[in-house]
Amino acid sequence: MNITLKQLKIFEAVAETQSYTRAAEKLNMTQPAVSMQMKQLEETIGLHLFERQGKKIVITSIGARMREHEKKILLRFSRLHEFLNVLQDKDEKITISAATTANHFVTHMMADFSRHHPNVNITLDITNRETLVSQLQSYDPDFVIMGEPPKKLDLDYQQIMENPLVVIASVDHPFVGNERSKKISMREIIEMPFVVREEGSGTKAAIRRHFKANKLNFVSSYEMSSNESIKHAVVAGLGLGIVALHTIKLELEAKKLVILNVENFPLERYWNLVSRKGKRLSPVALEFQDFILKSASFYQQSYKDLLPK
Ligand code: PGA
């Protein structure tokens, strides 16, 4: 039996308007085309769906029962349409918030994703861990890229890449270039002035925990809210720094900074892609998630060989 969707739509219009002429107007068709389609439908099923009563077209009891099924089919079809429209929506947005320290690789990921999705609008907020946690609390961003996800919130998260923290010094620092083969001890470096991130930063919290776990009390001499300022300060000789390895690629290549060989460093940390459980993610946001999970290891690779051997 070959019933088409087009016939069902015409059938509904005739049942609703009780007239071939008005159904034709509604569907932007001619009246003979409408009657022809209904005639073919009745022939296909071998039953009468309408009967003429004077000028009116009245639905038969078989037609009325068929209409119940037809309405369900058309409803399902319009749902399918809505779904496909969402999939093809060219103006969809993705909102991402990332830890200040993640800035260096997140923008590269965005650029690569955008090359394949030029019409997708991505908003990126770069901020410190404390703010990221409160954004997650209020279900604001689609995704957050951060160090450790906060334990007290209901979250979905996946580790996407390593985030080693290293101790850095200016090229003429007394700890650089000496002949000792042994690693510099944590106790030795803690005597030095340090430039690190501000309170509220995930990096700062991780550094403090790391020294505490090694029974040392870490005190910073200088606090700065961006990795860029820390790097400039360390290059200028203000003190040692502890930063994420991937933030210093250019300075290492330009030989402006050195990674010190310190015991218990690099401090192994991880980046996570985090979202709030229960937040509705658009199809394009899910594509972005997929892209990050598949491609993160590529961004990882480019930093591995910067570590001291
Ligand atoms: P931060 O965050 O940029 O606030 O230091 C890094 C992290 O979440 O570990």
PDB file of C-alpha atoms and ligand atoms in Angstrom:
ATOM      1  CA  MET A   1       0.000   0.000   0.000  1.00  0.00           C
ATOM      2  CA  ASN A   2       1.545   3.253  -1.079  1.00  0.00           C
ATOM      3  CA  ILE A   3       0.240   6.190   0.971  1.00  0.00           C
ATOM      4  CA  THR A   4       2.315   9.346   0.770  1.00  0.00           C
ATOM      5  CA  LEU A   5       2.898  12.044   3.356  1.00  0.00           C
ATOM      6  CA  LYS A   6       1.610  14.581   0.861  1.00  0.00           C
ATOM      7  CA  GLN A   7      -1.728  12.675   0.654  1.00  0.00           C
ATOM      8  CA  LEU A   8      -1.988  12.642   4.444  1.00  0.00           C
ATOM      9  CA  LYS A   9      -1.486  16.403   4.589  1.00  0.00           C
ATOM     10  CA  ILE A  10      -4.186  16.947   1.922  1.00  0.00           C
ATOM     11  CA  PHE A  11      -6.487  14.511   3.714  1.00  0.00           C
ATOM     12  CA  GLU A  12      -6.081  16.541   6.940  1.00  0.00           C
ATOM     13  CA  ALA A  13      -6.781  19.830   5.150  1.00  0.00           C
ATOM     14  CA  VAL A  14      -9.966  18.451   3.523  1.00  0.00           C
ATOM     15  CA  ALA A  15     -11.156  16.933   6.830  1.00  0.00           C
ATOM     16  CA  GLU A  16     -10.527  20.221   8.598  1.00  0.00           C
ATOM     17  CA  THR A  17     -12.095  22.571   6.021  1.00  0.00           C
ATOM     18  CA  GLN A  18     -14.799  20.150   4.724  1.00  0.00           C
ATOM     19  CA  SER A  19     -14.160  21.507   1.265  1.00  0.00           C
ATOM     20  CA  TYR A  20     -11.806  20.620  -1.597  1.00  0.00           C
ATOM     21  CA  THR A  21     -11.677  24.285  -2.625  1.00  0.00           C
ATOM     22  CA  ARG A  22     -10.689  25.613   0.825  1.00  0.00           C
ATOM     23  CA  ALA A  23      -8.213  22.752   1.331  1.00  0.00           C
ATOM     24  CA  ALA A  24      -6.645  23.680  -2.021  1.00  0.00           C
ATOM     25  CA  GLU A  25      -6.363  27.349  -0.951  1.00  0.00           C
ATOM     26  CA  LYS A  26      -4.819  26.355   2.342  1.00  0.00           C
ATOM     27  CA  LEU A  27      -2.207  24.166   0.681  1.00  0.00           C
ATOM     28  CA  ASN A  28      -1.572  26.469  -2.216  1.00  0.00           C
ATOM     29  CA  MET A  29      -2.779  23.850  -4.712  1.00  0.00           C
ATOM     30  CA  THR A  30      -5.519  23.729  -7.345  1.00  0.00           C
ATOM     31  CA  GLN A  31      -8.892  22.227  -6.475  1.00  0.00           C
ATOM     32  CA  PRO A  32      -8.675  19.455  -9.160  1.00  0.00           C
ATOM     33  CA  ALA A  33      -5.239  18.450  -7.828  1.00  0.00           C
ATOM     34  CA  VAL A  34      -6.712  18.076  -4.332  1.00  0.00           C
ATOM     35  CA  SER A  35      -9.680  15.965  -5.531  1.00  0.00           C
ATOM     36  CA  MET A  36      -7.350  13.843  -7.653  1.00  0.00           C
ATOM     37  CA  GLN A  37      -5.051  13.129  -4.669  1.00  0.00           C
ATOM     38  CA  MET A  38      -8.044  12.152  -2.479  1.00  0.00           C
ATOM     39  CA  LYS A  39      -9.435   9.948  -5.218  1.00  0.00           C
ATOM     40  CA  GLN A  40      -6.074   8.160  -5.494  1.00  0.00           C
ATOM     41  CA  LEU A  41      -5.881   7.757  -1.721  1.00  0.00           C
ATOM     42  CA  GLU A  42      -9.352   6.197  -1.568  1.00  0.00           C
ATOM     43  CA  GLU A  43      -8.458   3.871  -4.445  1.00  0.00           C
ATOM     44  CA  THR A  44      -5.249   2.825  -2.677  1.00  0.00           C
ATOM     45  CA  ILE A  45      -7.021   1.873   0.537  1.00  0.00           C
ATOM     46  CA  GLY A  46     -10.197   0.675  -1.183  1.00  0.00           C
ATOM     47  CA  LEU A  47     -12.498   2.662   1.146  1.00  0.00           C
ATOM     48  CA  HIS A  48     -14.395   5.941   1.066  1.00  0.00           C
ATOM     49  CA  LEU A  49     -12.980   8.603   3.318  1.00  0.00           C
ATOM     50  CA  PHE A  50     -15.386  11.433   2.466  1.00  0.00           C
ATOM     51  CA  GLU A  51     -18.942  11.696   1.143  1.00  0.00           C
ATOM     52  CA  ARG A  52     -20.648  14.659  -0.426  1.00  0.00           C
ATOM     53  CA  GLN A  53     -23.670  16.125   1.422  1.00  0.00           C
ATOM     54  CA  GLY A  54     -24.918  18.948  -0.771  1.00  0.00           C
ATOM     55  CA  LYS A  55     -22.063  21.441  -0.997  1.00  0.00           C
ATOM     56  CA  LYS A  56     -20.274  19.988   2.011  1.00  0.00           C
ATOM     57  CA  ILE A  57     -17.647  17.239   2.051  1.00  0.00           C
ATOM     58  CA  VAL A  58     -18.226  15.124   5.167  1.00  0.00           C
ATOM     59  CA  ILE A  59     -15.726  12.637   6.576  1.00  0.00           C
ATOM     60  CA  THR A  60     -16.927   9.006   6.842  1.00  0.00           C
ATOM     61  CA  SER A  61     -16.547   7.004  10.061  1.00  0.00           C
ATOM     62  CA  ILE A  62     -13.622   5.081   8.476  1.00  0.00           C
ATOM     63  CA  GLY A  63     -12.136   8.472   7.464  1.00  0.00           C
ATOM     64  CA  ALA A  64     -12.512   9.737  11.064  1.00  0.00           C
ATOM     65  CA  ARG A  65     -10.640   6.723  12.439  1.00  0.00           C
ATOM     66  CA  MET A  66      -7.947   7.098   9.848  1.00  0.00           C
ATOM     67  CA  ARG A  67      -7.641  10.766  10.791  1.00  0.00           C
ATOM     68  CA  GLU A  68      -6.657   9.805  14.349  1.00  0.00           C
ATOM     69  CA  HIS A  69      -3.648   7.883  12.978  1.00  0.00           C
ATOM     70  CA  GLU A  70      -2.869  10.542  10.396  1.00  0.00           C
ATOM     71  CA  LYS A  71      -2.698  13.284  13.101  1.00  0.00           C
ATOM     72  CA  LYS A  72      -0.154  11.272  15.083  1.00  0.00           C
ATOM     73  CA  ILE A  73       1.982  10.710  11.986  1.00  0.00           C
ATOM     74  CA  LEU A  74       1.918  14.408  11.032  1.00  0.00           C
ATOM     75  CA  LEU A  75       2.770  15.413  14.603  1.00  0.00           C
ATOM     76  CA  ARG A  76       5.752  13.062  14.646  1.00  0.00           C
ATOM     77  CA  PHE A  77       6.835  14.371  11.297  1.00  0.00           C
ATOM     78  CA  SER A  78       6.722  17.974  12.480  1.00  0.00           C
ATOM     79  CA  ARG A  79       8.816  16.995  15.540  1.00  0.00           C
ATOM     80  CA  LEU A  80      11.365  15.454  13.190  1.00  0.00           C
ATOM     81  CA  HIS A  81      11.389  18.717  11.263  1.00  0.00           C
ATOM     82  CA  GLU A  82      12.016  20.756  14.414  1.00  0.00           C
ATOM     83  CA  PHE A  83      14.860  18.434  15.382  1.00  0.00           C
ATOM     84  CA  LEU A  84      16.477  18.703  11.969  1.00  0.00           C
ATOM     85  CA  ASN A  85      16.103  22.478  12.015  1.00  0.00           C
ATOM     86  CA  VAL A  86      17.975  22.636  15.318  1.00  0.00           C
ATOM     87  CA  LEU A  87      20.715  20.443  13.858  1.00  0.00           C
ATOM     88  CA  GLN A  88      21.091  22.736  10.901  1.00  0.00           C
ATOM     89  CA  ASP A  89      20.735  25.970  12.818  1.00  0.00           C
ATOM     90  CA  LYS A  90      23.537  28.137  11.467  1.00  0.00           C
ATOM     91  CA  ASP A  91      23.450  30.673  14.302  1.00  0.00           C
ATOM     92  CA  GLU A  92      24.100  28.362  17.200  1.00  0.00           C
ATOM     93  CA  LYS A  93      26.322  29.476  20.002  1.00  0.00           C
ATOM     94  CA  ILE A  94      28.744  27.742  22.317  1.00  0.00           C
ATOM     95  CA  THR A  95      29.759  29.354  25.585  1.00  0.00           C
ATOM     96  CA  ILE A  96      33.062  28.328  27.094  1.00  0.00           C
ATOM     97  CA  SER A  97      34.844  29.514  30.195  1.00  0.00           C
ATOM     98  CA  ALA A  98      38.450  28.564  30.700  1.00  0.00           C
ATOM     99  CA  ALA A  99      41.022  28.958  33.433  1.00  0.00           C
ATOM    100  CA  THR A 100      43.432  31.843  32.796  1.00  0.00           C
ATOM    101  CA  THR A 101      46.216  29.301  32.408  1.00  0.00           C
ATOM    102  CA  ALA A 102      44.302  27.368  29.727  1.00  0.00           C
ATOM    103  CA  ASN A 103      44.143  30.427  27.482  1.00  0.00           C
ATOM    104  CA  HIS A 104      47.231  29.343  25.568  1.00  0.00           C
ATOM    105  CA  PHE A 105      45.747  26.175  24.126  1.00  0.00           C
ATOM    106  CA  VAL A 106      41.980  26.851  24.254  1.00  0.00           C
ATOM    107  CA  THR A 107      42.241  29.561  21.630  1.00  0.00           C
ATOM    108  CA  HIS A 108      44.099  27.145  19.319  1.00  0.00           C
ATOM    109  CA  MET A 109      41.376  24.536  19.829  1.00  0.00           C
ATOM    110  CA  MET A 110      38.711  27.145  19.033  1.00  0.00           C
ATOM    111  CA  ALA A 111      40.502  28.207  15.867  1.00  0.00           C
ATOM    112  CA  ASP A 112      40.733  24.607  14.645  1.00  0.00           C
ATOM    113  CA  PHE A 113      37.072  23.896  15.465  1.00  0.00           C
ATOM    114  CA  SER A 114      35.937  27.118  13.773  1.00  0.00           C
ATOM    115  CA  ARG A 115      37.690  26.217  10.541  1.00  0.00           C
ATOM    116  CA  HIS A 116      35.163  23.366  10.163  1.00  0.00           C
ATOM    117  CA  HIS A 117      32.214  25.319  11.644  1.00  0.00           C
ATOM    118  CA  PRO A 118      32.601  28.871  10.344  1.00  0.00           C
ATOM    119  CA  ASN A 119      29.033  29.884  11.287  1.00  0.00           C
ATOM    120  CA  VAL A 120      29.185  28.833  14.901  1.00  0.00           C
ATOM    121  CA  ASN A 121      29.490  31.679  17.339  1.00  0.00           C
ATOM    122  CA  ILE A 122      31.791  30.872  20.274  1.00  0.00           C
ATOM    123  CA  THR A 123      32.030  33.026  23.382  1.00  0.00           C
ATOM    124  CA  LEU A 124      35.124  32.491  25.503  1.00  0.00           C
ATOM    125  CA  ASP A 125      35.509  33.841  29.018  1.00  0.00           C
ATOM    126  CA  ILE A 126      39.002  33.585  30.497  1.00  0.00           C
ATOM    127  CA  THR A 127      39.002  33.828  34.253  1.00  0.00           C
ATOM    128  CA  ASN A 128      40.442  32.220  37.372  1.00  0.00           C
ATOM    129  CA  ARG A 129      39.287  29.064  39.079  1.00  0.00           C
ATOM    130  CA  GLU A 130      37.217  30.796  41.737  1.00  0.00           C
ATOM    131  CA  THR A 131      35.047  32.516  39.119  1.00  0.00           C
ATOM    132  CA  LEU A 132      34.780  29.314  37.075  1.00  0.00           C
ATOM    133  CA  VAL A 133      33.328  27.519  40.083  1.00  0.00           C
ATOM    134  CA  SER A 134      30.674  30.181  40.585  1.00  0.00           C
ATOM    135  CA  GLN A 135      29.813  30.119  36.858  1.00  0.00           C
ATOM    136  CA  LEU A 136      29.312  26.358  37.089  1.00  0.00           C
ATOM    137  CA  GLN A 137      27.137  26.889  40.151  1.00  0.00           C
ATOM    138  CA  SER A 138      24.763  29.045  38.108  1.00  0.00           C
ATOM    139  CA  TYR A 139      24.794  26.733  35.030  1.00  0.00           C
ATOM    140  CA  ASP A 140      26.188  29.593  32.900  1.00  0.00           C
ATOM    141  CA  PRO A 141      28.683  28.180  30.392  1.00  0.00           C
ATOM    142  CA  ASP A 142      28.217  25.087  28.234  1.00  0.00           C
ATOM    143  CA  PHE A 143      31.748  24.002  29.115  1.00  0.00           C
ATOM    144  CA  VAL A 144      34.460  24.922  31.528  1.00  0.00           C
ATOM    145  CA  ILE A 145      38.096  24.004  30.959  1.00  0.00           C
ATOM    146  CA  MET A 146      39.826  23.884  34.308  1.00  0.00           C
ATOM    147  CA  GLY A 147      42.209  21.988  36.576  1.00  0.00           C
ATOM    148  CA  GLU A 148      40.409  20.063  39.273  1.00  0.00           C
ATOM    149  CA  PRO A 149      36.616  20.076  38.997  1.00  0.00           C
ATOM    150  CA  PRO A 150      34.994  21.194  42.280  1.00  0.00           C
ATOM    151  CA  LYS A 151      33.781  18.174  44.265  1.00  0.00           C
ATOM    152  CA  LYS A 152      30.659  19.754  45.713  1.00  0.00           C
ATOM    153  CA  LEU A 153      28.868  20.258  42.367  1.00  0.00           C
ATOM    154  CA  ASP A 154      27.067  17.701  40.236  1.00  0.00           C
ATOM    155  CA  LEU A 155      29.285  17.636  37.138  1.00  0.00           C
ATOM    156  CA  ASP A 156      30.209  15.669  34.056  1.00  0.00           C
ATOM    157  CA  TYR A 157      33.925  15.889  33.365  1.00  0.00           C
ATOM    158  CA  GLN A 158      36.717  14.219  31.483  1.00  0.00           C
ATOM    159  CA  GLN A 159      40.475  14.662  31.637  1.00  0.00           C
ATOM    160  CA  ILE A 160      41.641  16.046  28.328  1.00  0.00           C
ATOM    161  CA  MET A 161      45.376  16.564  28.778  1.00  0.00           C
ATOM    162  CA  GLU A 162      48.251  16.819  31.190  1.00  0.00           C
ATOM    163  CA  ASN A 163      49.118  20.125  32.821  1.00  0.00           C
ATOM    164  CA  PRO A 164      52.593  19.889  34.367  1.00  0.00           C
ATOM    165  CA  LEU A 165      53.679  22.821  36.547  1.00  0.00           C
ATOM    166  CA  VAL A 166      57.369  23.724  36.415  1.00  0.00           C
ATOM    167  CA  VAL A 167      59.720  25.980  38.362  1.00  0.00           C
ATOM    168  CA  ILE A 168      61.150  28.720  36.148  1.00  0.00           C
ATOM    169  CA  ALA A 169      64.046  31.146  36.524  1.00  0.00           C
ATOM    170  CA  SER A 170      65.681  33.882  34.485  1.00  0.00           C
ATOM    171  CA  VAL A 171      68.680  32.705  32.460  1.00  0.00           C
ATOM    172  CA  ASP A 172      71.134  34.462  34.813  1.00  0.00           C
ATOM    173  CA  HIS A 173      69.640  33.193  38.086  1.00  0.00           C
ATOM    174  CA  PRO A 174      72.245  31.679  40.503  1.00  0.00           C
ATOM    175  CA  PHE A 175      70.459  28.286  40.247  1.00  0.00           C
ATOM    176  CA  VAL A 176      70.991  28.171  36.493  1.00  0.00           C
ATOM    177  CA  GLY A 177      73.987  26.625  34.815  1.00  0.00           C
ATOM    178  CA  ASN A 178      75.696  25.380  37.962  1.00  0.00           C
ATOM    179  CA  GLU A 179      77.480  22.128  37.635  1.00  0.00           C
ATOM    180  CA  ARG A 180      75.607  20.044  40.185  1.00  0.00           C
ATOM    181  CA  SER A 181      74.167  16.865  38.876  1.00  0.00           C
ATOM    182  CA  LYS A 182      71.672  16.549  41.770  1.00  0.00           C
ATOM    183  CA  LYS A 183      68.231  18.032  41.615  1.00  0.00           C
ATOM    184  CA  ILE A 184      67.658  21.278  43.505  1.00  0.00           C
ATOM    185  CA  SER A 185      65.711  20.489  46.676  1.00  0.00           C
ATOM    186  CA  MET A 186      62.298  21.968  47.424  1.00  0.00           C
ATOM    187  CA  ARG A 187      63.725  23.261  50.696  1.00  0.00           C
ATOM    188  CA  GLU A 188      66.373  25.236  48.775  1.00  0.00           C
ATOM    189  CA  ILE A 189      64.002  26.923  46.374  1.00  0.00           C
ATOM    190  CA  ILE A 190      61.556  27.879  49.100  1.00  0.00           C
ATOM    191  CA  GLU A 191      64.199  30.247  50.507  1.00  0.00           C
ATOM    192  CA  MET A 192      64.049  32.241  47.251  1.00  0.00           C
ATOM    193  CA  PRO A 193      61.614  35.029  46.389  1.00  0.00           C
ATOM    194  CA  PHE A 194      58.715  33.671  44.289  1.00  0.00           C
ATOM    195  CA  VAL A 195      56.296  35.218  41.819  1.00  0.00           C
ATOM    196  CA  VAL A 196      53.057  33.246  41.530  1.00  0.00           C
ATOM    197  CA  ARG A 197      49.374  33.611  40.694  1.00  0.00           C
ATOM    198  CA  GLU A 198      46.792  35.382  42.854  1.00  0.00           C
ATOM    199  CA  GLU A 199      44.503  33.872  45.521  1.00  0.00           C
ATOM    200  CA  GLY A 200      41.580  32.181  43.797  1.00  0.00           C
ATOM    201  CA  SER A 201      43.829  30.732  41.107  1.00  0.00           C
ATOM    202  CA  GLY A 202      43.840  26.947  40.683  1.00  0.00           C
ATOM    203  CA  THR A 203      47.580  26.999  40.007  1.00  0.00           C
ATOM    204  CA  LYS A 204      48.245  28.835  43.265  1.00  0.00           C
ATOM    205  CA  ALA A 205      46.102  26.387  45.252  1.00  0.00           C
ATOM    206  CA  ALA A 206      47.878  23.397  43.656  1.00  0.00           C
ATOM    207  CA  ILE A 207      51.329  24.838  44.472  1.00  0.00           C
ATOM    208  CA  ARG A 208      50.379  25.418  48.082  1.00  0.00           C
ATOM    209  CA  ARG A 209      48.974  21.858  48.405  1.00  0.00           C
ATOM    210  CA  HIS A 210      52.105  20.391  46.825  1.00  0.00           C
ATOM    211  CA  PHE A 211      54.499  22.078  49.256  1.00  0.00           C
ATOM    212  CA  LYS A 212      52.227  21.219  52.172  1.00  0.00           C
ATOM    213  CA  ALA A 213      52.201  17.555  51.122  1.00  0.00           C
ATOM    214  CA  ASN A 214      56.009  17.759  51.309  1.00  0.00           C
ATOM    215  CA  LYS A 215      55.780  19.338  54.775  1.00  0.00           C
ATOM    216  CA  LEU A 216      56.851  22.771  53.608  1.00  0.00           C
ATOM    217  CA  ASN A 217      55.059  26.057  53.935  1.00  0.00           C
ATOM    218  CA  PHE A 218      55.024  27.914  50.634  1.00  0.00           C
ATOM    219  CA  VAL A 219      55.021  31.708  50.873  1.00  0.00           C
ATOM    220  CA  SER A 220      54.976  33.827  47.725  1.00  0.00           C
ATOM    221  CA  SER A 221      56.727  37.170  47.641  1.00  0.00           C
ATOM    222  CA  TYR A 222      54.760  38.517  44.699  1.00  0.00           C
ATOM    223  CA  GLU A 223      51.301  37.665  43.350  1.00  0.00           C
ATOM    224  CA  MET A 224      50.101  38.449  39.848  1.00  0.00           C
ATOM    225  CA  SER A 225      46.823  37.722  38.121  1.00  0.00           C
ATOM    226  CA  SER A 226      48.222  36.674  34.759  1.00  0.00           C
ATOM    227  CA  ASN A 227      50.820  34.203  33.579  1.00  0.00           C
ATOM    228  CA  GLU A 228      52.158  36.866  31.196  1.00  0.00           C
ATOM    229  CA  SER A 229      53.071  39.191  34.089  1.00  0.00           C
ATOM    230  CA  ILE A 230      54.671  36.319  36.006  1.00  0.00           C
ATOM    231  CA  LYS A 231      56.851  35.467  33.026  1.00  0.00           C
ATOM    232  CA  HIS A 232      57.913  39.109  32.556  1.00  0.00           C
ATOM    233  CA  ALA A 233      58.673  39.404  36.269  1.00  0.00           C
ATOM    234  CA  VAL A 234      60.776  36.227  36.277  1.00  0.00           C
ATOM    235  CA  VAL A 235      62.674  37.303  33.145  1.00  0.00           C
ATOM    236  CA  ALA A 236      63.332  40.642  34.866  1.00  0.00           C
ATOM    237  CA  GLY A 237      64.835  38.808  37.851  1.00  0.00           C
ATOM    238  CA  LEU A 238      62.133  39.503  40.447  1.00  0.00           C
ATOM    239  CA  GLY A 239      62.165  35.889  41.624  1.00  0.00           C
ATOM    240  CA  LEU A 240      61.498  32.286  40.660  1.00  0.00           C
ATOM    241  CA  GLY A 241      58.092  31.350  39.253  1.00  0.00           C
ATOM    242  CA  ILE A 242      55.893  28.263  39.118  1.00  0.00           C
ATOM    243  CA  VAL A 243      53.743  28.092  36.012  1.00  0.00           C
ATOM    244  CA  ALA A 244      52.043  25.628  33.701  1.00  0.00           C
ATOM    245  CA  LEU A 245      54.532  24.292  31.189  1.00  0.00           C
ATOM    246  CA  HIS A 246      52.436  25.115  28.156  1.00  0.00           C
ATOM    247  CA  THR A 247      52.391  28.843  28.992  1.00  0.00           C
ATOM    248  CA  ILE A 248      56.170  29.268  28.453  1.00  0.00           C
ATOM    249  CA  LYS A 249      56.810  27.619  25.089  1.00  0.00           C
ATOM    250  CA  LEU A 250      57.833  30.851  23.340  1.00  0.00           C
ATOM    251  CA  GLU A 251      60.059  32.089  26.190  1.00  0.00           C
ATOM    252  CA  LEU A 252      61.882  28.757  26.327  1.00  0.00           C
ATOM    253  CA  GLU A 253      62.436  28.795  22.592  1.00  0.00           C
ATOM    254  CA  ALA A 254      63.711  32.385  22.789  1.00  0.00           C
ATOM    255  CA  LYS A 255      65.967  31.323  25.707  1.00  0.00           C
ATOM    256  CA  LYS A 256      64.562  33.986  28.012  1.00  0.00           C
ATOM    257  CA  LEU A 257      63.549  31.518  30.721  1.00  0.00           C
ATOM    258  CA  VAL A 258      64.899  28.249  32.061  1.00  0.00           C
ATOM    259  CA  ILE A 259      63.084  25.333  33.694  1.00  0.00           C
ATOM    260  CA  LEU A 260      64.878  24.352  36.898  1.00  0.00           C
ATOM    261  CA  ASN A 261      65.474  20.715  37.724  1.00  0.00           C
ATOM    262  CA  VAL A 262      63.765  20.678  41.133  1.00  0.00           C
ATOM    263  CA  GLU A 263      62.879  17.568  43.179  1.00  0.00           C
ATOM    264  CA  ASN A 264      59.185  16.565  42.953  1.00  0.00           C
ATOM    265  CA  PHE A 265      58.709  18.721  39.872  1.00  0.00           C
ATOM    266  CA  PRO A 266      57.101  18.907  37.383  1.00  0.00           C
ATOM    267  CA  LEU A 267      53.995  18.841  39.503  1.00  0.00           C
ATOM    268  CA  GLU A 268      51.610  16.601  37.526  1.00  0.00           C
ATOM    269  CA  ARG A 269      48.181  18.111  37.019  1.00  0.00           C
ATOM    270  CA  TYR A 270      45.445  17.624  34.416  1.00  0.00           C
ATOM    271  CA  TRP A 271      43.065  19.737  32.397  1.00  0.00           C
ATOM    272  CA  ASN A 272      39.405  18.739  32.466  1.00  0.00           C
ATOM    273  CA  LEU A 273      36.497  19.494  30.189  1.00  0.00           C
ATOM    274  CA  VAL A 274      33.632  20.110  32.585  1.00  0.00           C
ATOM    275  CA  SER A 275      29.892  20.701  32.233  1.00  0.00           C
ATOM    276  CA  ARG A 276      26.987  20.801  34.644  1.00  0.00           C
ATOM    277  CA  LYS A 277      24.993  17.556  34.833  1.00  0.00           C
ATOM    278  CA  GLY A 278      21.511  18.227  33.485  1.00  0.00           C
ATOM    279  CA  LYS A 279      22.479  21.252  31.388  1.00  0.00           C
ATOM    280  CA  ARG A 280      20.982  20.910  27.918  1.00  0.00           C
ATOM    281  CA  LEU A 281      23.801  21.051  25.377  1.00  0.00           C
ATOM    282  CA  SER A 282      22.948  21.995  21.804  1.00  0.00           C
ATOM    283  CA  PRO A 283      24.003  19.623  18.995  1.00  0.00           C
ATOM    284  CA  VAL A 284      26.824  21.971  18.026  1.00  0.00           C
ATOM    285  CA  ALA A 285      28.042  22.128  21.645  1.00  0.00           C
ATOM    286  CA  LEU A 286      28.097  18.309  21.657  1.00  0.00           C
ATOM    287  CA  GLU A 287      30.133  18.415  18.467  1.00  0.00           C
ATOM    288  CA  PHE A 288      32.569  20.770  20.148  1.00  0.00           C
ATOM    289  CA  GLN A 289      32.843  18.377  23.100  1.00  0.00           C
ATOM    290  CA  ASP A 290      33.534  15.514  20.743  1.00  0.00           C
ATOM    291  CA  PHE A 291      36.159  17.559  18.921  1.00  0.00           C
ATOM    292  CA  ILE A 292      37.978  18.465  22.164  1.00  0.00           C
ATOM    293  CA  LEU A 293      37.958  14.894  23.457  1.00  0.00           C
ATOM    294  CA  LYS A 294      39.344  13.580  20.179  1.00  0.00           C
ATOM    295  CA  SER A 295      41.922  16.290  19.511  1.00  0.00           C
ATOM    296  CA  ALA A 296      43.239  17.282  22.963  1.00  0.00           C
ATOM    297  CA  SER A 297      46.135  14.812  22.795  1.00  0.00           C
ATOM    298  CA  PHE A 298      47.412  16.645  19.725  1.00  0.00           C
ATOM    299  CA  TYR A 299      47.824  19.891  21.720  1.00  0.00           C
ATOM    300  CA  GLN A 300      49.469  17.882  24.484  1.00  0.00           C
ATOM    301  CA  GLN A 301      52.094  16.478  22.175  1.00  0.00           C
ATOM    302  CA  SER A 302      53.574  19.819  21.257  1.00  0.00           C
ATOM    303  CA  TYR A 303      54.579  20.580  24.906  1.00  0.00           C
ATOM    304  CA  LYS A 304      56.047  17.246  25.941  1.00  0.00           C
ATOM    305  CA  ASP A 305      59.529  17.854  24.531  1.00  0.00           C
ATOM    306  CA  LEU A 306      59.948  21.123  26.455  1.00  0.00           C
ATOM    307  CA  LEU A 307      60.543  19.339  29.775  1.00  0.00           C
ATOM    308  CA  PRO A 308      64.142  19.011  31.016  1.00  0.00           C
ATOM    309  CA  LYS A 309      65.472  15.498  30.365  1.00  0.00           C
TER     310      LYS A 309
HETATM  311  P1  PGA B   1      44.076  29.171  37.169  1.00  0.00           P
HETATM  312  O1  PGA B   1      43.448  27.738  36.982  1.00  0.00           O
HETATM  313  O2  PGA B   1      44.329  29.749  35.816  1.00  0.00           O
HETATM  314  O3  PGA B   1      43.016  29.849  37.980  1.00  0.00           O
HETATM  315  O4  PGA B   1      45.361  29.026  37.937  1.00  0.00           O
HETATM  316  C1  PGA B   1      44.137  26.664  36.618  1.00  0.00           C
HETATM  317  C2  PGA B   1      43.424  25.468  37.198  1.00  0.00           C
HETATM  318  O5  PGA B   1      42.181  25.441  37.268  1.00  0.00           O
HETATM  319  O6  PGA B   1      44.131  24.589  37.604  1.00  0.00           O
END
